[in-house]
Coordinates of C-alpha atoms and ligand atoms in Angstrom, one line a residue:
M1 CA -0.1 0.2 -0.1
F2 CA 2.7 2.8 1.1
G3 CA 6.8 1.7 1.1
A4 CA 7.4 3.7 4.4
K5 CA 5.2 3.5 7.2
K6 CA 2.7 6.4 7.6
T7 CA 2.2 8.4 10.7
A8 CA -0.9 10.1 12.0
L9 CA -2.1 11.7 15.3
I10 CA -5.5 11.5 16.3
T11 CA -6.4 14.1 18.9
G12 CA -9.5 13.3 20.9
I13 CA -8.5 9.3 20.5
A14 CA -9.6 8.7 23.9
G15 CA -13.4 9.1 22.6
Q16 CA -15.8 6.9 20.3
D17 CA -14.0 7.8 17.2
G18 CA -10.7 8.1 18.1
G19 CA -10.6 4.4 19.3
Y20 CA -12.6 3.0 16.3
L21 CA -10.0 5.6 13.9
A22 CA -6.8 4.0 15.7
E23 CA -8.0 0.5 15.1
F24 CA -8.6 1.2 11.1
L25 CA -5.3 3.1 11.1
I26 CA -3.2 0.4 12.8
R27 CA -4.7 -2.1 11.0
K28 CA -3.7 -0.1 7.9
G29 CA -0.2 -0.2 9.0
Y30 CA -0.2 3.4 10.4
K31 CA 2.2 4.2 13.4
V32 CA -0.7 5.8 15.6
H33 CA -0.2 9.0 18.2
G34 CA -2.8 10.1 20.4
L35 CA -3.2 13.4 22.3
V36 CA -5.0 12.5 25.5
R37 CA -6.5 14.9 28.2
W38 CA -5.0 15.4 31.2
D39 CA -8.1 13.9 33.1
S40 CA -8.4 10.8 30.8
Y41 CA -4.9 10.0 31.5
M42 CA -5.2 10.4 34.8
D43 CA -7.8 8.5 35.5
P44 CA -7.0 5.4 32.6
A45 CA -9.6 3.1 34.2
D46 CA -12.3 5.3 32.8
G47 CA -10.4 7.4 30.3
L48 CA -8.8 5.1 28.0
K49 CA -11.2 2.5 28.8
R50 CA -12.2 2.4 24.9
L51 CA -9.0 2.1 23.6
E52 CA -8.6 -0.8 26.3
A53 CA -11.5 -2.6 25.0
L54 CA -10.3 -2.7 21.5
G55 CA -7.1 -3.8 22.7
L56 CA -4.8 -0.6 21.8
T57 CA -2.3 -0.6 24.3
D58 CA 1.0 1.2 24.4
A59 CA 2.3 -1.4 22.4
A60 CA 0.1 -0.6 19.2
L61 CA 0.1 2.8 19.7
T62 CA 1.9 5.8 21.8
L63 CA -0.2 8.6 23.7
H64 CA 0.7 11.6 24.9
Q65 CA -0.7 13.9 27.4
G66 CA -1.7 17.0 26.5
D67 CA -4.9 19.8 25.5
V68 CA -5.7 21.2 22.3
T69 CA -6.0 24.4 23.6
D70 CA -2.4 24.5 24.2
A71 CA -1.1 25.7 21.1
Q72 CA 2.4 25.9 22.4
A73 CA 2.5 22.4 23.4
V74 CA 0.2 21.2 20.2
T75 CA 3.0 22.5 17.6
A76 CA 5.6 21.1 19.7
L77 CA 4.3 17.8 19.7
I78 CA 3.7 18.1 15.8
K79 CA 7.2 18.9 15.6
A80 CA 8.2 16.0 17.6
I81 CA 6.2 13.6 15.6
K82 CA 6.0 15.1 12.0
P83 CA 2.8 13.5 11.3
D84 CA 1.5 12.4 7.7
E85 CA -2.0 12.9 9.0
I86 CA -3.7 14.9 11.6
Y87 CA -7.2 14.1 12.6
N88 CA -8.7 16.7 15.1
L89 CA -11.6 14.8 17.4
A90 CA -10.7 16.3 20.2
A91 CA -13.9 18.3 21.4
L92 CA -16.3 19.0 23.7
S93 CA -19.0 17.1 22.2
H94 CA -22.2 17.4 24.2
V95 CA -24.8 19.8 22.7
A96 CA -26.6 20.3 25.8
V97 CA -23.2 20.7 28.1
S98 CA -22.2 23.8 25.4
F99 CA -25.4 26.0 26.6
K100 CA -23.8 25.4 30.5
T101 CA -20.1 26.1 29.3
P102 CA -20.3 27.9 26.1
A103 CA -16.9 29.7 26.3
V104 CA -15.1 26.8 27.2
T105 CA -16.8 25.2 24.1
M106 CA -15.3 27.6 22.2
E107 CA -12.0 27.4 23.4
I108 CA -11.6 23.6 22.6
N109 CA -13.9 22.9 19.4
T110 CA -12.5 26.4 17.7
K111 CA -9.1 27.6 19.3
G112 CA -7.8 23.9 19.4
T113 CA -8.8 23.3 15.9
L114 CA -6.8 26.9 15.5
A115 CA -4.0 25.7 17.2
I116 CA -3.1 22.7 15.2
L117 CA -3.6 24.8 11.8
E118 CA -1.2 27.6 13.1
A119 CA 1.5 24.7 13.9
I120 CA 0.8 23.4 10.2
R121 CA 1.6 27.0 9.1
I122 CA 4.3 28.0 11.7
L123 CA 6.3 24.6 11.0
D124 CA 6.1 24.8 7.4
M125 CA 4.7 21.7 6.8
E126 CA 1.7 23.1 4.8
K127 CA 2.9 20.3 2.2
S128 CA 3.8 17.3 4.1
V129 CA 0.6 17.0 6.2
R130 CA -2.9 16.3 5.3
M131 CA -5.6 17.6 8.3
Y132 CA -9.3 16.3 8.8
Q133 CA -11.2 18.3 10.2
A134 CA -14.3 17.1 12.5
S135 CA -17.1 19.5 11.4
S136 CA -20.7 18.2 12.5
S137 CA -23.9 18.2 11.5
E138 CA -25.4 20.5 14.4
M139 CA -23.8 23.4 12.5
F140 CA -26.7 23.1 10.4
G141 CA -29.1 23.6 13.1
S142 CA -32.2 24.6 12.1
A143 CA -31.7 24.7 8.5
P144 CA -34.5 22.5 6.7
A145 CA -33.7 18.8 6.1
P146 CA -32.2 17.0 3.9
Q147 CA -28.5 18.9 4.2
D148 CA -25.7 18.6 2.0
E149 CA -22.3 20.2 1.8
N150 CA -24.7 23.4 0.1
T151 CA -27.1 23.6 2.3
P152 CA -26.6 27.4 4.3
F153 CA -25.7 26.8 8.0
Q154 CA -27.9 28.1 10.9
P155 CA -26.2 26.8 14.2
C156 CA -28.5 26.8 17.2
S157 CA -26.3 25.7 20.3
P158 CA -23.0 27.3 21.5
Y159 CA -21.4 23.7 20.3
G160 CA -22.7 24.3 16.7
V161 CA -21.6 28.1 16.1
A162 CA -17.7 26.8 17.8
K163 CA -18.0 23.9 15.6
L164 CA -18.8 26.2 12.4
A165 CA -16.2 28.7 13.7
A166 CA -13.8 25.8 13.4
Y167 CA -15.1 24.7 10.0
W168 CA -14.3 28.3 8.5
L169 CA -11.2 28.2 9.6
V170 CA -9.7 25.0 7.8
K171 CA -11.6 26.2 4.6
T172 CA -9.8 29.8 5.4
Y173 CA -6.4 28.2 6.3
R174 CA -6.4 25.7 3.1
D175 CA -7.3 28.6 0.8
A176 CA -4.9 30.8 2.1
Y177 CA -2.1 28.5 2.9
G178 CA -2.5 25.2 0.4
I179 CA -3.1 22.9 3.4
H180 CA -4.7 19.7 2.5
A181 CA -7.2 19.9 5.5
S182 CA -10.8 18.6 4.8
N183 CA -14.1 19.0 6.5
G184 CA -15.9 16.0 7.7
I185 CA -19.5 16.8 8.2
L186 CA -20.6 14.3 10.0
F187 CA -24.3 13.3 11.3
N188 CA -24.8 11.5 14.5
H189 CA -22.9 8.4 14.3
E190 CA -23.2 5.9 17.5
S191 CA -22.0 2.4 18.6
P192 CA -21.4 0.4 21.5
A193 CA -18.7 2.9 22.5
R194 CA -20.8 6.1 22.6
G195 CA -20.5 8.1 25.9
E196 CA -23.7 7.3 28.0
D197 CA -24.8 11.0 28.2
F198 CA -25.7 10.7 24.5
V199 CA -29.3 9.4 23.7
T200 CA -28.7 6.5 22.1
R201 CA -26.6 5.1 24.4
K202 CA -28.5 6.4 27.4
I203 CA -31.4 4.1 25.9
T204 CA -29.5 1.1 24.5
K205 CA -28.1 0.9 28.3
A206 CA -31.2 1.2 30.1
V207 CA -33.1 -1.3 27.8
A208 CA -30.7 -3.6 28.8
A209 CA -30.7 -2.8 32.3
I210 CA -34.8 -2.9 32.6
E211 CA -34.2 -6.3 30.9
G212 CA -31.6 -7.4 33.5
G213 CA -34.0 -6.0 35.8
S214 CA -31.6 -3.7 37.6
R215 CA -33.1 -0.7 36.8
E216 CA -36.7 0.8 36.6
V217 CA -37.3 3.3 33.8
L218 CA -35.4 5.4 31.3
T219 CA -35.9 8.9 31.6
L220 CA -35.9 11.2 28.9
G221 CA -36.2 14.8 27.2
N222 CA -37.5 15.4 23.5
L223 CA -38.6 12.5 21.8
E224 CA -39.5 14.4 18.9
S225 CA -36.2 15.6 17.8
M226 CA -35.1 13.5 14.2
R227 CA -31.6 12.5 13.6
D228 CA -29.7 10.5 10.9
W229 CA -28.1 7.9 12.8
G230 CA -25.3 6.0 11.4
H231 CA -22.7 3.9 12.7
A232 CA -19.3 5.1 14.0
R233 CA -17.2 2.1 12.5
D234 CA -18.9 3.2 9.1
Y235 CA -17.6 6.8 9.5
V236 CA -14.0 6.6 10.4
E237 CA -13.7 4.8 7.1
G238 CA -14.6 8.0 5.6
M239 CA -12.3 10.5 7.3
W240 CA -9.6 8.4 6.2
L241 CA -11.2 8.4 2.6
M242 CA -11.2 12.5 2.3
L243 CA -7.3 12.3 3.0
R244 CA -6.8 10.3 0.3
Q245 CA -8.5 12.4 -1.9
E246 CA -5.5 14.5 -4.3
K247 CA -7.5 17.9 -3.4
A248 CA -8.8 19.0 -0.1
D249 CA -12.9 19.3 0.1
D250 CA -15.7 19.0 2.7
Y251 CA -17.9 16.0 2.5
V252 CA -21.2 15.5 4.4
L253 CA -21.1 11.6 5.4
A254 CA -24.8 10.4 6.9
T255 CA -27.1 7.6 6.4
G256 CA -29.9 9.7 4.3
Q257 CA -32.2 8.3 6.6
A258 CA -33.9 10.0 9.7
H259 CA -35.7 8.7 12.7
S260 CA -37.3 10.1 15.9
V261 CA -35.8 9.5 19.6
R262 CA -39.0 8.3 20.1
E263 CA -38.2 5.4 17.6
F264 CA -35.4 4.5 18.7
V265 CA -36.8 3.9 22.1
E266 CA -39.4 1.5 20.2
R267 CA -36.9 -0.3 18.9
A268 CA -34.6 -0.6 21.3
F269 CA -37.3 -1.8 23.1
A270 CA -38.3 -4.3 20.4
Q271 CA -34.8 -5.4 20.4
I272 CA -35.4 -7.7 23.8
G273 CA -39.2 -8.3 22.4
T274 CA -41.3 -5.2 24.3
T275 CA -43.8 -3.3 22.7
V276 CA -43.8 0.1 23.8
V277 CA -47.1 2.2 24.0
W278 CA -47.5 5.8 24.7
S279 CA -49.8 8.0 26.5
G280 CA -50.3 11.6 27.9
Q281 CA -48.6 14.8 26.3
G282 CA -45.8 16.5 26.6
V283 CA -43.5 16.0 30.0
E284 CA -46.3 13.8 31.3
E285 CA -46.1 11.5 28.6
T286 CA -45.0 8.3 29.6
G287 CA -44.0 5.2 27.6
R288 CA -45.6 1.6 29.3
D289 CA -45.2 -2.3 28.2
K290 CA -47.9 -3.1 25.9
R291 CA -48.2 -6.8 27.8
T292 CA -47.6 -5.8 31.2
G293 CA -48.7 -1.9 32.1
R294 CA -45.1 -1.4 33.3
L295 CA -44.1 2.0 33.2
L296 CA -41.0 1.9 31.0
V297 CA -40.6 5.7 30.2
S298 CA -40.9 9.3 31.6
I299 CA -39.9 12.6 30.3
D300 CA -38.0 15.5 32.5
P301 CA -38.4 18.7 31.3
A302 CA -34.4 19.6 32.8
L303 CA -33.3 17.2 29.8
F304 CA -34.8 19.8 27.2
R305 CA -32.6 22.1 26.0
P306 CA -32.9 25.8 25.2
K307 CA -32.9 25.8 21.7
E308 CA -33.3 22.5 19.9
V309 CA -32.4 20.9 16.4
N310 CA -35.3 19.2 15.2
H311 CA -34.3 17.3 12.1
L312 CA -31.3 16.3 10.7
L313 CA -31.1 14.3 7.5
G314 CA -27.7 14.2 5.4
N315 CA -27.5 13.5 1.7
A316 CA -24.1 12.0 1.6
R317 CA -23.9 11.5 -2.3
K318 CA -21.2 14.1 -2.9
A319 CA -18.6 11.2 -0.5
Q320 CA -20.5 8.8 -2.3
D321 CA -19.4 10.1 -5.6
A322 CA -16.0 11.3 -5.0
L323 CA -15.3 8.6 -1.7
N324 CA -17.1 5.5 -2.9
W325 CA -17.9 5.8 0.5
L326 CA -21.5 4.2 1.3
P327 CA -22.6 3.1 5.5
K328 CA -22.7 -0.6 5.8
Y329 CA -24.5 -0.1 8.9
Y330 CA -28.6 1.4 8.9
F331 CA -30.8 2.3 11.8
D332 CA -32.1 -1.4 12.6
D333 CA -28.4 -2.8 12.6
L334 CA -26.9 0.0 14.6
V335 CA -29.7 -0.5 17.5
A336 CA -29.6 -4.1 17.5
D337 CA -25.6 -3.6 17.7
M338 CA -25.8 -1.2 20.1
V339 CA -28.5 -3.1 22.9
N340 CA -26.9 -6.5 22.3
A341 CA -23.8 -5.1 23.3
D342 CA -25.1 -3.4 26.6
R343 CA -27.0 -6.9 27.2
A344 CA -23.2 -8.4 26.9
L345 CA -21.7 -5.9 29.1
L346 CA -24.4 -6.1 31.9
W347 CA -24.0 -9.9 32.4
R348 CA -20.4 -9.3 32.2
E349 CA -20.2 -7.2 35.0
A350 CA -22.9 -9.0 36.8
G351 CA -20.4 -12.0 36.5
G352 CA -17.4 -9.7 37.9
D353 CA -16.1 -9.2 34.4
S354 CA -16.1 -6.0 33.0
V355 CA -14.8 -5.7 29.2
W356 CA -13.6 -1.8 30.6
K357 CA -11.4 -3.5 33.3
M358 CA -7.9 -2.5 32.8
T359 CA -5.2 -5.1 32.8
G360 CA -2.2 -3.6 33.4
Ligands
GDD1 N1 -28.1 13.7 25.1 C1 -29.7 13.3 25.5 N2 -30.4 12.9 26.6 N3 -30.4 13.6 24.5 C2 -31.8 13.3 24.6 C3 -32.2 13.0 25.4 C4 -31.7 12.4 26.8 O1 -31.9 12.4 27.8 N4 -34.2 12.9 25.8 C5 -34.2 13.4 24.1 N5 -32.6 13.8 23.9 C6 -32.5 14.3 22.4 C7 -32.0 15.5 22.4 O2 -32.7 16.7 22.4 C8 -31.5 15.7 20.6 O3 -32.4 16.2 19.7 C9 -31.3 14.3 20.5 O4 -32.2 13.4 21.7 C10 -29.9 13.7 20.5 O5 -29.1 14.0 21.0 P1 -27.7 13.5 22.0 O6 -27.8 12.1 21.6 O7 -26.9 14.1 22.8 O8 -26.8 14.1 20.1 P2 -26.8 15.2 19.5 O9 -27.5 15.4 18.0 O10 -27.3 16.6 20.4 O11 -25.2 15.5 19.3 C11 -24.3 14.3 18.7 O12 -24.2 15.0 17.1 C12 -23.7 15.6 16.6 C13 -23.8 15.7 15.1 O13 -25.1 16.2 14.7 C14 -23.0 14.6 19.2 O14 -22.0 13.6 19.0 C15 -22.3 15.8 18.8 O15 -21.2 15.9 18.8 C16 -22.5 15.4 17.1 O16 -21.7 16.7 16.6

């Protein structure tokens, strides 16, 4: 495939996408370096659990303690590693949290991206490195669905605004300095390694726990939002494909199918053979087991956001044509994979054998 081993730097390597991307690149023969924030590094049992679960130990990759907001340290790291490819996945990625910490969100998601772009420029690496920027469908915000690369952005959250500023920095540095930097505008992508604060994993973990008898009720916010949910494994391959192109560009990755949070709940419970029936309105609404009448889902107004993105549905035609990228997982397969993984995890935990357990 290539002669000398290529070197990649992944910021945010401890996150869902970081783990899958590291695994993917190592299989491709890359030498992988990862930037890990201090709190992940200090609490490896929790912070590095995804890498551990994928079997990615220190022997497989090199981890560096640091933070994308520390521009000098980022520059020094890039100078030392001399990566061929940089994947900037480090972010404050929770949209609801960004309303509570908007300034921190701008620091990490915008200035962190700027630190990498500036490092490339300062180190005269414009022609020797390729960069992937984790842009987000959240940048589309209230723009009508379906959305593609030509849809005007209308972000609805500090997270979306911060990601959009970073997106424009990437385009600006590409045009101004000739840096091979691409934005992947990724719609929601999930997996068994998804953080438990995101709605899909929150649901699948609760469904497994309710089935196992260790939990009573799943509490959610807005059930009506529509999301285009794909599988993270498919999306990390798309990131890599973007950097294979002769010219840097921006691409949407999406499945082209949108489902509501309510449908996700129904599909997840169906996976354990339970049919949910809904009754009531708004915050009074409940979901019950059709067969037994048992309460399964309730609504908590505290889980609603100050402003909501109602409908995200991506058109990934450009990525299909230019990158030959197509997802392998669609909604039903994704939900099944996540529920089954959480059932297996619960089973292992009950037996005192957590998959996340550190071995070292
Ligand atoms: N997190 C969460 N928790 N969301 C809930 C809940 C709940 O209890 N109840 C309802 N929701 C709704 C949210 O209001 C939102 O409309 C939808 O579920 C999805 O929420 P998240 O899973 O938190 O994801 P997101 O769409 O806000 O953001 C994700 O996708 C973006 C791409 O569009 C994140 O991964 C972002 O980092 C990513 O950029």
